JSON list of C-alpha atoms in Angstrom, two decimals:
[
{"chain": "A", "resi": 185, "resn": "PHE", "atom": "CA", "xyz": [114.04, 143.76, 78.24]},
{"chain": "A", "resi": 186, "resn": "PRO", "atom": "CA", "xyz": [117.25, 144.26, 80.23]},
{"chain": "A", "resi": 187, "resn": "ALA", "atom": "CA", "xyz": [117.48, 147.91, 79.09]},
{"chain": "A", "resi": 188, "resn": "LEU", "atom": "CA", "xyz": [114.05, 148.63, 80.57]},
{"chain": "A", "resi": 189, "resn": "LEU", "atom": "CA", "xyz": [115.26, 147.47, 83.96]},
{"chain": "A", "resi": 190, "resn": "SER", "atom": "CA", "xyz": [118.90, 148.55, 83.96]},
{"chain": "A", "resi": 191, "resn": "ARG", "atom": "CA", "xyz": [118.01, 152.11, 82.97]},
{"chain": "A", "resi": 192, "resn": "GLY", "atom": "CA", "xyz": [114.99, 152.39, 85.24]},
{"chain": "A", "resi": 193, "resn": "LEU", "atom": "CA", "xyz": [112.73, 153.46, 82.37]},
{"chain": "A", "resi": 194, "resn": "ILE", "atom": "CA", "xyz": [109.45, 152.53, 84.08]},
{"chain": "A", "resi": 195, "resn": "PRO", "atom": "CA", "xyz": [108.73, 154.73, 87.11]},
{"chain": "A", "resi": 196, "resn": "ASP", "atom": "CA", "xyz": [107.27, 153.63, 90.43]},
{"chain": "A", "resi": 197, "resn": "GLY", "atom": "CA", "xyz": [103.48, 153.64, 90.51]},
{"chain": "A", "resi": 198, "resn": "ALA", "atom": "CA", "xyz": [103.16, 153.60, 86.73]},
{"chain": "A", "resi": 199, "resn": "ARG", "atom": "CA", "xyz": [100.21, 152.19, 84.83]},
{"chain": "A", "resi": 200, "resn": "VAL", "atom": "CA", "xyz": [102.00, 150.12, 82.20]},
{"chain": "A", "resi": 201, "resn": "LEU", "atom": "CA", "xyz": [100.25, 149.15, 78.96]},
{"chain": "A", "resi": 202, "resn": "ASP", "atom": "CA", "xyz": [102.05, 146.50, 76.87]},
{"chain": "A", "resi": 203, "resn": "LEU", "atom": "CA", "xyz": [100.68, 146.43, 73.31]},
{"chain": "A", "resi": 204, "resn": "GLY", "atom": "CA", "xyz": [101.29, 143.12, 71.59]},
{"chain": "A", "resi": 205, "resn": "CYS", "atom": "CA", "xyz": [102.12, 141.57, 74.96]},
{"chain": "A", "resi": 206, "resn": "GLY", "atom": "CA", "xyz": [102.32, 138.01, 73.68]},
{"chain": "A", "resi": 207, "resn": "GLN", "atom": "CA", "xyz": [102.65, 135.53, 76.53]},
{"chain": "A", "resi": 208, "resn": "GLY", "atom": "CA", "xyz": [103.19, 138.31, 79.09]},
{"chain": "A", "resi": 209, "resn": "CYS", "atom": "CA", "xyz": [106.98, 138.14, 79.20]},
{"chain": "A", "resi": 210, "resn": "LEU", "atom": "CA", "xyz": [107.41, 141.82, 80.06]},
{"chain": "A", "resi": 211, "resn": "GLU", "atom": "CA", "xyz": [104.81, 141.61, 82.78]},
{"chain": "A", "resi": 212, "resn": "ALA", "atom": "CA", "xyz": [106.40, 138.46, 84.23]},
{"chain": "A", "resi": 213, "resn": "LEU", "atom": "CA", "xyz": [109.83, 140.08, 84.09]},
{"chain": "A", "resi": 214, "resn": "LEU", "atom": "CA", "xyz": [108.66, 143.18, 85.96]},
{"chain": "A", "resi": 215, "resn": "ILE", "atom": "CA", "xyz": [107.03, 141.04, 88.65]},
{"chain": "A", "resi": 216, "resn": "ALA", "atom": "CA", "xyz": [110.10, 138.81, 89.00]},
{"chain": "A", "resi": 217, "resn": "ALA", "atom": "CA", "xyz": [112.44, 141.81, 89.07]},
{"chain": "A", "resi": 218, "resn": "GLY", "atom": "CA", "xyz": [110.77, 143.13, 92.21]},
{"chain": "A", "resi": 219, "resn": "LYS", "atom": "CA", "xyz": [111.18, 139.75, 93.91]},
{"chain": "A", "resi": 220, "resn": "GLN", "atom": "CA", "xyz": [114.83, 139.47, 92.87]},
{"chain": "A", "resi": 221, "resn": "PHE", "atom": "CA", "xyz": [115.57, 142.99, 94.10]},
{"chain": "A", "resi": 222, "resn": "ASP", "atom": "CA", "xyz": [113.88, 142.29, 97.45]},
{"chain": "A", "resi": 223, "resn": "ALA", "atom": "CA", "xyz": [115.97, 139.11, 97.81]},
{"chain": "A", "resi": 224, "resn": "GLY", "atom": "CA", "xyz": [119.16, 141.13, 97.25]},
{"chain": "A", "resi": 225, "resn": "ILE", "atom": "CA", "xyz": [119.80, 139.50, 93.89]},
{"chain": "A", "resi": 226, "resn": "TRP", "atom": "CA", "xyz": [120.17, 142.46, 91.56]},
{"chain": "A", "resi": 227, "resn": "PRO", "atom": "CA", "xyz": [122.86, 143.52, 89.08]},
{"chain": "A", "resi": 228, "resn": "GLU", "atom": "CA", "xyz": [125.27, 146.11, 90.38]},
{"chain": "A", "resi": 229, "resn": "GLY", "atom": "CA", "xyz": [124.73, 149.50, 88.79]},
{"chain": "A", "resi": 230, "resn": "TRP", "atom": "CA", "xyz": [121.14, 148.81, 87.74]},
{"chain": "A", "resi": 231, "resn": "ARG", "atom": "CA", "xyz": [118.37, 151.04, 89.02]},
{"chain": "A", "resi": 232, "resn": "ALA", "atom": "CA", "xyz": [115.81, 149.48, 91.34]},
{"chain": "A", "resi": 233, "resn": "PRO", "atom": "CA", "xyz": [112.85, 147.91, 89.51]},
{"chain": "A", "resi": 234, "resn": "PRO", "atom": "CA", "xyz": [109.58, 149.86, 89.51]},
{"chain": "A", "resi": 235, "resn": "ARG", "atom": "CA", "xyz": [107.28, 149.43, 92.53]},
{"chain": "A", "resi": 236, "resn": "ASN", "atom": "CA", "xyz": [103.50, 149.51, 92.80]},
{"chain": "A", "resi": 237, "resn": "ILE", "atom": "CA", "xyz": [102.90, 149.30, 89.07]},
{"chain": "A", "resi": 238, "resn": "THR", "atom": "CA", "xyz": [99.66, 148.30, 87.37]},
{"chain": "A", "resi": 239, "resn": "LEU", "atom": "CA", "xyz": [100.13, 145.96, 84.42]},
{"chain": "A", "resi": 240, "resn": "HIS", "atom": "CA", "xyz": [97.84, 145.76, 81.38]},
{"chain": "A", "resi": 241, "resn": "GLY", "atom": "CA", "xyz": [98.58, 143.86, 78.20]},
{"chain": "A", "resi": 242, "resn": "ILE", "atom": "CA", "xyz": [96.78, 143.57, 74.88]},
{"chain": "A", "resi": 243, "resn": "GLU", "atom": "CA", "xyz": [97.43, 140.63, 72.60]},
{"chain": "A", "resi": 244, "resn": "LEU", "atom": "CA", "xyz": [95.86, 139.90, 69.21]},
{"chain": "A", "resi": 245, "resn": "GLN", "atom": "CA", "xyz": [95.90, 136.10, 69.50]},
{"chain": "A", "resi": 246, "resn": "GLU", "atom": "CA", "xyz": [93.42, 134.62, 72.00]},
{"chain": "A", "resi": 247, "resn": "ARG", "atom": "CA", "xyz": [95.50, 131.49, 72.59]},
{"chain": "A", "resi": 248, "resn": "THR", "atom": "CA", "xyz": [98.63, 133.49, 73.37]},
{"chain": "A", "resi": 249, "resn": "ALA", "atom": "CA", "xyz": [96.69, 135.89, 75.60]},
{"chain": "A", "resi": 250, "resn": "ASN", "atom": "CA", "xyz": [95.33, 132.89, 77.52]},
{"chain": "A", "resi": 251, "resn": "TRP", "atom": "CA", "xyz": [98.88, 131.71, 78.20]},
{"chain": "A", "resi": 252, "resn": "ALA", "atom": "CA", "xyz": [99.65, 135.14, 79.65]},
{"chain": "A", "resi": 253, "resn": "ARG", "atom": "CA", "xyz": [96.49, 135.09, 81.78]},
{"chain": "A", "resi": 254, "resn": "THR", "atom": "CA", "xyz": [97.34, 131.63, 83.08]},
{"chain": "A", "resi": 255, "resn": "ALA", "atom": "CA", "xyz": [100.93, 132.57, 83.91]},
{"chain": "A", "resi": 256, "resn": "LEU", "atom": "CA", "xyz": [100.19, 135.95, 85.48]},
{"chain": "A", "resi": 257, "resn": "GLY", "atom": "CA", "xyz": [96.85, 135.33, 87.17]},
{"chain": "A", "resi": 258, "resn": "SER", "atom": "CA", "xyz": [95.56, 138.44, 88.91]},
{"chain": "A", "resi": 259, "resn": "LYS", "atom": "CA", "xyz": [98.92, 140.24, 88.71]},
{"chain": "A", "resi": 260, "resn": "ALA", "atom": "CA", "xyz": [98.10, 141.67, 85.27]},
{"chain": "A", "resi": 261, "resn": "ILE", "atom": "CA", "xyz": [95.05, 142.36, 83.14]},
{"chain": "A", "resi": 262, "resn": "ILE", "atom": "CA", "xyz": [95.45, 140.78, 79.70]},
{"chain": "A", "resi": 263, "resn": "LEU", "atom": "CA", "xyz": [92.94, 141.66, 76.99]},
{"chain": "A", "resi": 264, "resn": "THR", "atom": "CA", "xyz": [92.54, 140.05, 73.60]},
{"chain": "A", "resi": 265, "resn": "GLY", "atom": "CA", "xyz": [92.05, 142.40, 70.67]},
{"chain": "A", "resi": 266, "resn": "ASP", "atom": "CA", "xyz": [93.46, 144.43, 67.83]},
{"chain": "A", "resi": 267, "resn": "ILE", "atom": "CA", "xyz": [95.35, 147.52, 68.96]},
{"chain": "A", "resi": 268, "resn": "HIS", "atom": "CA", "xyz": [94.06, 149.51, 65.99]},
{"chain": "A", "resi": 269, "resn": "GLU", "atom": "CA", "xyz": [90.46, 148.82, 67.05]},
{"chain": "A", "resi": 270, "resn": "LEU", "atom": "CA", "xyz": [90.35, 148.56, 70.85]},
{"chain": "A", "resi": 271, "resn": "THR", "atom": "CA", "xyz": [89.98, 151.60, 73.06]},
{"chain": "A", "resi": 272, "resn": "LEU", "atom": "CA", "xyz": [93.29, 151.71, 74.88]},
{"chain": "A", "resi": 273, "resn": "PRO", "atom": "CA", "xyz": [93.17, 152.17, 78.65]},
{"chain": "A", "resi": 274, "resn": "TYR", "atom": "CA", "xyz": [94.91, 155.21, 80.10]},
{"chain": "A", "resi": 275, "resn": "ALA", "atom": "CA", "xyz": [98.57, 154.58, 80.90]},
{"chain": "A", "resi": 276, "resn": "ASP", "atom": "CA", "xyz": [101.67, 156.32, 82.20]},
{"chain": "A", "resi": 277, "resn": "VAL", "atom": "CA", "xyz": [103.93, 154.06, 80.11]},
{"chain": "A", "resi": 278, "resn": "VAL", "atom": "CA", "xyz": [103.03, 152.33, 76.84]},
{"chain": "A", "resi": 279, "resn": "VAL", "atom": "CA", "xyz": [105.36, 149.58, 75.65]},
{"chain": "A", "resi": 280, "resn": "LEU", "atom": "CA", "xyz": [105.27, 148.62, 71.97]},
{"chain": "A", "resi": 281, "resn": "LEU", "atom": "CA", "xyz": [108.04, 146.14, 71.18]},
{"chain": "A", "resi": 282, "resn": "ASP", "atom": "CA", "xyz": [108.43, 144.52, 67.76]},
{"chain": "A", "resi": 283, "resn": "VAL", "atom": "CA", "xyz": [104.85, 145.25, 66.68]},
{"chain": "A", "resi": 284, "resn": "LEU", "atom": "CA", "xyz": [104.64, 148.52, 64.76]},
{"chain": "A", "resi": 285, "resn": "HIS", "atom": "CA", "xyz": [106.75, 147.44, 61.79]},
{"chain": "A", "resi": 286, "resn": "TYR", "atom": "CA", "xyz": [104.14, 144.81, 60.88]},
{"chain": "A", "resi": 287, "resn": "MET", "atom": "CA", "xyz": [101.66, 147.57, 60.00]},
{"chain": "A", "resi": 288, "resn": "ASP", "atom": "CA", "xyz": [101.51, 149.80, 56.95]},
{"chain": "A", "resi": 289, "resn": "ARG", "atom": "CA", "xyz": [102.38, 153.48, 57.44]},
{"chain": "A", "resi": 290, "resn": "PRO", "atom": "CA", "xyz": [98.79, 154.80, 57.72]},
{"chain": "A", "resi": 291, "resn": "THR", "atom": "CA", "xyz": [97.98, 152.15, 60.33]},
{"chain": "A", "resi": 292, "resn": "GLN", "atom": "CA", "xyz": [101.19, 152.98, 62.22]},
{"chain": "A", "resi": 293, "resn": "GLY", "atom": "CA", "xyz": [100.06, 156.59, 62.38]},
{"chain": "A", "resi": 294, "resn": "ARG", "atom": "CA", "xyz": [96.60, 155.64, 63.67]},
{"chain": "A", "resi": 295, "resn": "VAL", "atom": "CA", "xyz": [98.07, 153.35, 66.33]},
{"chain": "A", "resi": 296, "resn": "LEU", "atom": "CA", "xyz": [100.51, 156.04, 67.47]},
{"chain": "A", "resi": 297, "resn": "ALA", "atom": "CA", "xyz": [97.62, 158.54, 67.67]},
{"chain": "A", "resi": 298, "resn": "ARG", "atom": "CA", "xyz": [95.68, 156.06, 69.85]},
{"chain": "A", "resi": 299, "resn": "ILE", "atom": "CA", "xyz": [98.74, 155.70, 72.08]},
{"chain": "A", "resi": 300, "resn": "ALA", "atom": "CA", "xyz": [99.07, 159.48, 72.36]},
{"chain": "A", "resi": 301, "resn": "ARG", "atom": "CA", "xyz": [95.45, 159.68, 73.55]},
{"chain": "A", "resi": 302, "resn": "ALA", "atom": "CA", "xyz": [95.99, 156.85, 76.07]},
{"chain": "A", "resi": 303, "resn": "LEU", "atom": "CA", "xyz": [99.09, 158.37, 77.66]},
{"chain": "A", "resi": 304, "resn": "ARG", "atom": "CA", "xyz": [98.50, 160.50, 80.73]},
{"chain": "A", "resi": 305, "resn": "GLY", "atom": "CA", "xyz": [100.32, 163.73, 81.56]},
{"chain": "A", "resi": 306, "resn": "ASP", "atom": "CA", "xyz": [103.99, 163.32, 80.82]},
{"chain": "A", "resi": 307, "resn": "GLY", "atom": "CA", "xyz": [103.52, 159.73, 79.64]},
{"chain": "A", "resi": 308, "resn": "LEU", "atom": "CA", "xyz": [106.26, 157.66, 78.08]},
{"chain": "A", "resi": 309, "resn": "LEU", "atom": "CA", "xyz": [106.19, 155.49, 74.97]},
{"chain": "A", "resi": 310, "resn": "LEU", "atom": "CA", "xyz": [108.80, 152.73, 74.89]},
{"chain": "A", "resi": 311, "resn": "LEU", "atom": "CA", "xyz": [108.99, 151.60, 71.27]},
{"chain": "A", "resi": 312, "resn": "ARG", "atom": "CA", "xyz": [111.21, 149.03, 69.59]},
{"chain": "A", "resi": 313, "resn": "ILE", "atom": "CA", "xyz": [111.23, 148.61, 65.84]},
{"chain": "A", "resi": 314, "resn": "ASN", "atom": "CA", "xyz": [113.45, 146.60, 63.55]},
{"chain": "A", "resi": 315, "resn": "ASP", "atom": "CA", "xyz": [115.87, 148.06, 61.02]},
{"chain": "A", "resi": 316, "resn": "ALA", "atom": "CA", "xyz": [116.29, 146.29, 57.69]},
{"chain": "A", "resi": 317, "resn": "GLY", "atom": "CA", "xyz": [119.19, 148.60, 56.88]},
{"chain": "A", "resi": 318, "resn": "ALA", "atom": "CA", "xyz": [121.25, 147.45, 59.87]},
{"chain": "A", "resi": 319, "resn": "GLY", "atom": "CA", "xyz": [122.52, 144.33, 58.13]},
{"chain": "A", "resi": 320, "resn": "LEU", "atom": "CA", "xyz": [123.21, 141.01, 59.78]},
{"chain": "A", "resi": 321, "resn": "PRO", "atom": "CA", "xyz": [124.13, 140.53, 62.47]},
{"chain": "A", "resi": 322, "resn": "SER", "atom": "CA", "xyz": [122.83, 143.66, 64.11]},
{"chain": "A", "resi": 323, "resn": "THR", "atom": "CA", "xyz": [124.00, 144.54, 67.58]},
{"chain": "A", "resi": 324, "resn": "GLY", "atom": "CA", "xyz": [120.97, 146.73, 68.28]},
{"chain": "A", "resi": 325, "resn": "ARG", "atom": "CA", "xyz": [121.29, 150.15, 69.84]},
{"chain": "A", "resi": 326, "resn": "LEU", "atom": "CA", "xyz": [119.19, 152.26, 72.16]},
{"chain": "A", "resi": 327, "resn": "THR", "atom": "CA", "xyz": [118.26, 155.66, 70.79]},
{"chain": "A", "resi": 328, "resn": "SER", "atom": "CA", "xyz": [116.45, 158.23, 72.86]},
{"chain": "A", "resi": 329, "resn": "THR", "atom": "CA", "xyz": [114.64, 160.63, 70.55]},
{"chain": "A", "resi": 330, "resn": "GLY", "atom": "CA", "xyz": [113.16, 162.89, 73.21]},
{"chain": "A", "resi": 331, "resn": "SER", "atom": "CA", "xyz": [109.80, 164.60, 72.86]},
{"chain": "A", "resi": 332, "resn": "MET", "atom": "CA", "xyz": [108.81, 164.25, 69.23]},
{"chain": "A", "resi": 333, "resn": "LEU", "atom": "CA", "xyz": [105.35, 162.75, 68.77]},
{"chain": "A", "resi": 334, "resn": "SER", "atom": "CA", "xyz": [102.48, 165.23, 68.61]},
{"chain": "A", "resi": 335, "resn": "ALA", "atom": "CA", "xyz": [99.57, 164.37, 70.86]},
{"chain": "A", "resi": 336, "resn": "THR", "atom": "CA", "xyz": [95.95, 165.42, 70.56]},
{"chain": "A", "resi": 337, "resn": "ASP", "atom": "CA", "xyz": [95.57, 166.10, 74.26]},
{"chain": "A", "resi": 338, "resn": "GLU", "atom": "CA", "xyz": [95.62, 169.89, 74.69]},
{"chain": "A", "resi": 339, "resn": "LYS", "atom": "CA", "xyz": [97.15, 169.46, 78.16]},
{"chain": "A", "resi": 340, "resn": "ARG", "atom": "CA", "xyz": [100.44, 168.45, 76.57]},
{"chain": "A", "resi": 341, "resn": "SER", "atom": "CA", "xyz": [101.97, 168.80, 73.17]},
{"chain": "A", "resi": 342, "resn": "PHE", "atom": "CA", "xyz": [104.46, 165.95, 73.24]},
{"chain": "A", "resi": 343, "resn": "ILE", "atom": "CA", "xyz": [105.13, 162.54, 74.67]},
{"chain": "A", "resi": 344, "resn": "ASP", "atom": "CA", "xyz": [108.54, 161.05, 75.24]},
{"chain": "A", "resi": 345, "resn": "LEU", "atom": "CA", "xyz": [109.80, 158.28, 73.02]},
{"chain": "A", "resi": 346, "resn": "ILE", "atom": "CA", "xyz": [112.51, 155.78, 73.59]},
{"chain": "A", "resi": 347, "resn": "ILE", "atom": "CA", "xyz": [113.19, 153.65, 70.55]},
{"chain": "A", "resi": 348, "resn": "TRP", "atom": "CA", "xyz": [115.26, 150.52, 70.20]},
{"chain": "A", "resi": 349, "resn": "ILE", "atom": "CA", "xyz": [116.60, 149.96, 66.73]},
{"chain": "A", "resi": 350, "resn": "GLU", "atom": "CA", "xyz": [117.47, 146.38, 65.82]},
{"chain": "A", "resi": 351, "resn": "ASN", "atom": "CA", "xyz": [117.64, 144.45, 62.58]},
{"chain": "A", "resi": 352, "resn": "CYS", "atom": "CA", "xyz": [114.71, 143.55, 60.33]},
{"chain": "A", "resi": 353, "resn": "ALA", "atom": "CA", "xyz": [112.20, 146.28, 59.11]},
{"chain": "A", "resi": 354, "resn": "PRO", "atom": "CA", "xyz": [111.74, 150.06, 58.51]},
{"chain": "A", "resi": 355, "resn": "GLY", "atom": "CA", "xyz": [114.59, 151.47, 60.66]},
{"chain": "A", "resi": 356, "resn": "GLN", "atom": "CA", "xyz": [116.13, 154.70, 59.35]},
{"chain": "A", "resi": 357, "resn": "ASP", "atom": "CA", "xyz": [113.07, 155.48, 57.23]},
{"chain": "A", "resi": 358, "resn": "PHE", "atom": "CA", "xyz": [110.95, 155.15, 60.36]},
{"chain": "A", "resi": 359, "resn": "LEU", "atom": "CA", "xyz": [113.20, 157.51, 62.34]},
{"chain": "A", "resi": 360, "resn": "SER", "atom": "CA", "xyz": [113.38, 160.00, 59.46]},
{"chain": "A", "resi": 361, "resn": "ALA", "atom": "CA", "xyz": [109.59, 160.12, 59.25]},
{"chain": "A", "resi": 362, "resn": "LEU", "atom": "CA", "xyz": [109.39, 160.58, 63.02]},
{"chain": "A", "resi": 363, "resn": "ASP", "atom": "CA", "xyz": [112.06, 163.30, 62.99]},
{"chain": "A", "resi": 364, "resn": "SER", "atom": "CA", "xyz": [110.29, 165.20, 60.21]},
{"chain": "A", "resi": 365, "resn": "SER", "atom": "CA", "xyz": [107.07, 165.37, 62.29]},
{"chain": "A", "resi": 366, "resn": "SER", "atom": "CA", "xyz": [105.16, 164.37, 59.18]},
{"chain": "A", "resi": 367, "resn": "SER", "atom": "CA", "xyz": [101.38, 164.08, 59.18]},
{"chain": "A", "resi": 368, "resn": "MET", "atom": "CA", "xyz": [101.88, 160.32, 59.49]},
{"chain": "A", "resi": 369, "resn": "TRP", "atom": "CA", "xyz": [102.30, 160.86, 63.25]},
{"chain": "A", "resi": 370, "resn": "SER", "atom": "CA", "xyz": [99.35, 163.21, 63.65]},
{"chain": "A", "resi": 371, "resn": "PRO", "atom": "CA", "xyz": [96.00, 161.79, 64.69]},
{"chain": "A", "resi": 372, "resn": "ALA", "atom": "CA", "xyz": [93.51, 161.33, 61.84]}
]
């Protein structure tokens, strides 16, 4: 989460959709960051946190989603459901951290196609996957892959991706498939 804030990856006024939001940690962090910044307690060199954002989260587990709802109250909308089945709300930024690698490749492609349809204009996908090839311990690294994912919306042909690579699942194979623009990333 610190990279999201320190690099200013979420713009002011963004509609943020957190897929697999769990207990709402990202949402809570974004809310708290604004308060810390306003109080003058902010790391030197970090960009200001995003202002006037709308927060939506989707979580598979009802119990976990309820914890998020309780913690966040009216500051975020938390839905319970399966991201490969729900209609995703429109968003400027979609965050998908540590979720995609739990799905098989065809399901990954369908989920990414749904995300592409949900993103507005020059939307941004913030994606973190785990890399089984990184070994232990992995230090993790931030890789910006630019505009690589084909979208179905005729108004744009690409969305931006920012991918964190850490230890523990598809890793280099995932990036290679993404780089090759294979049909896996095209909507079905």
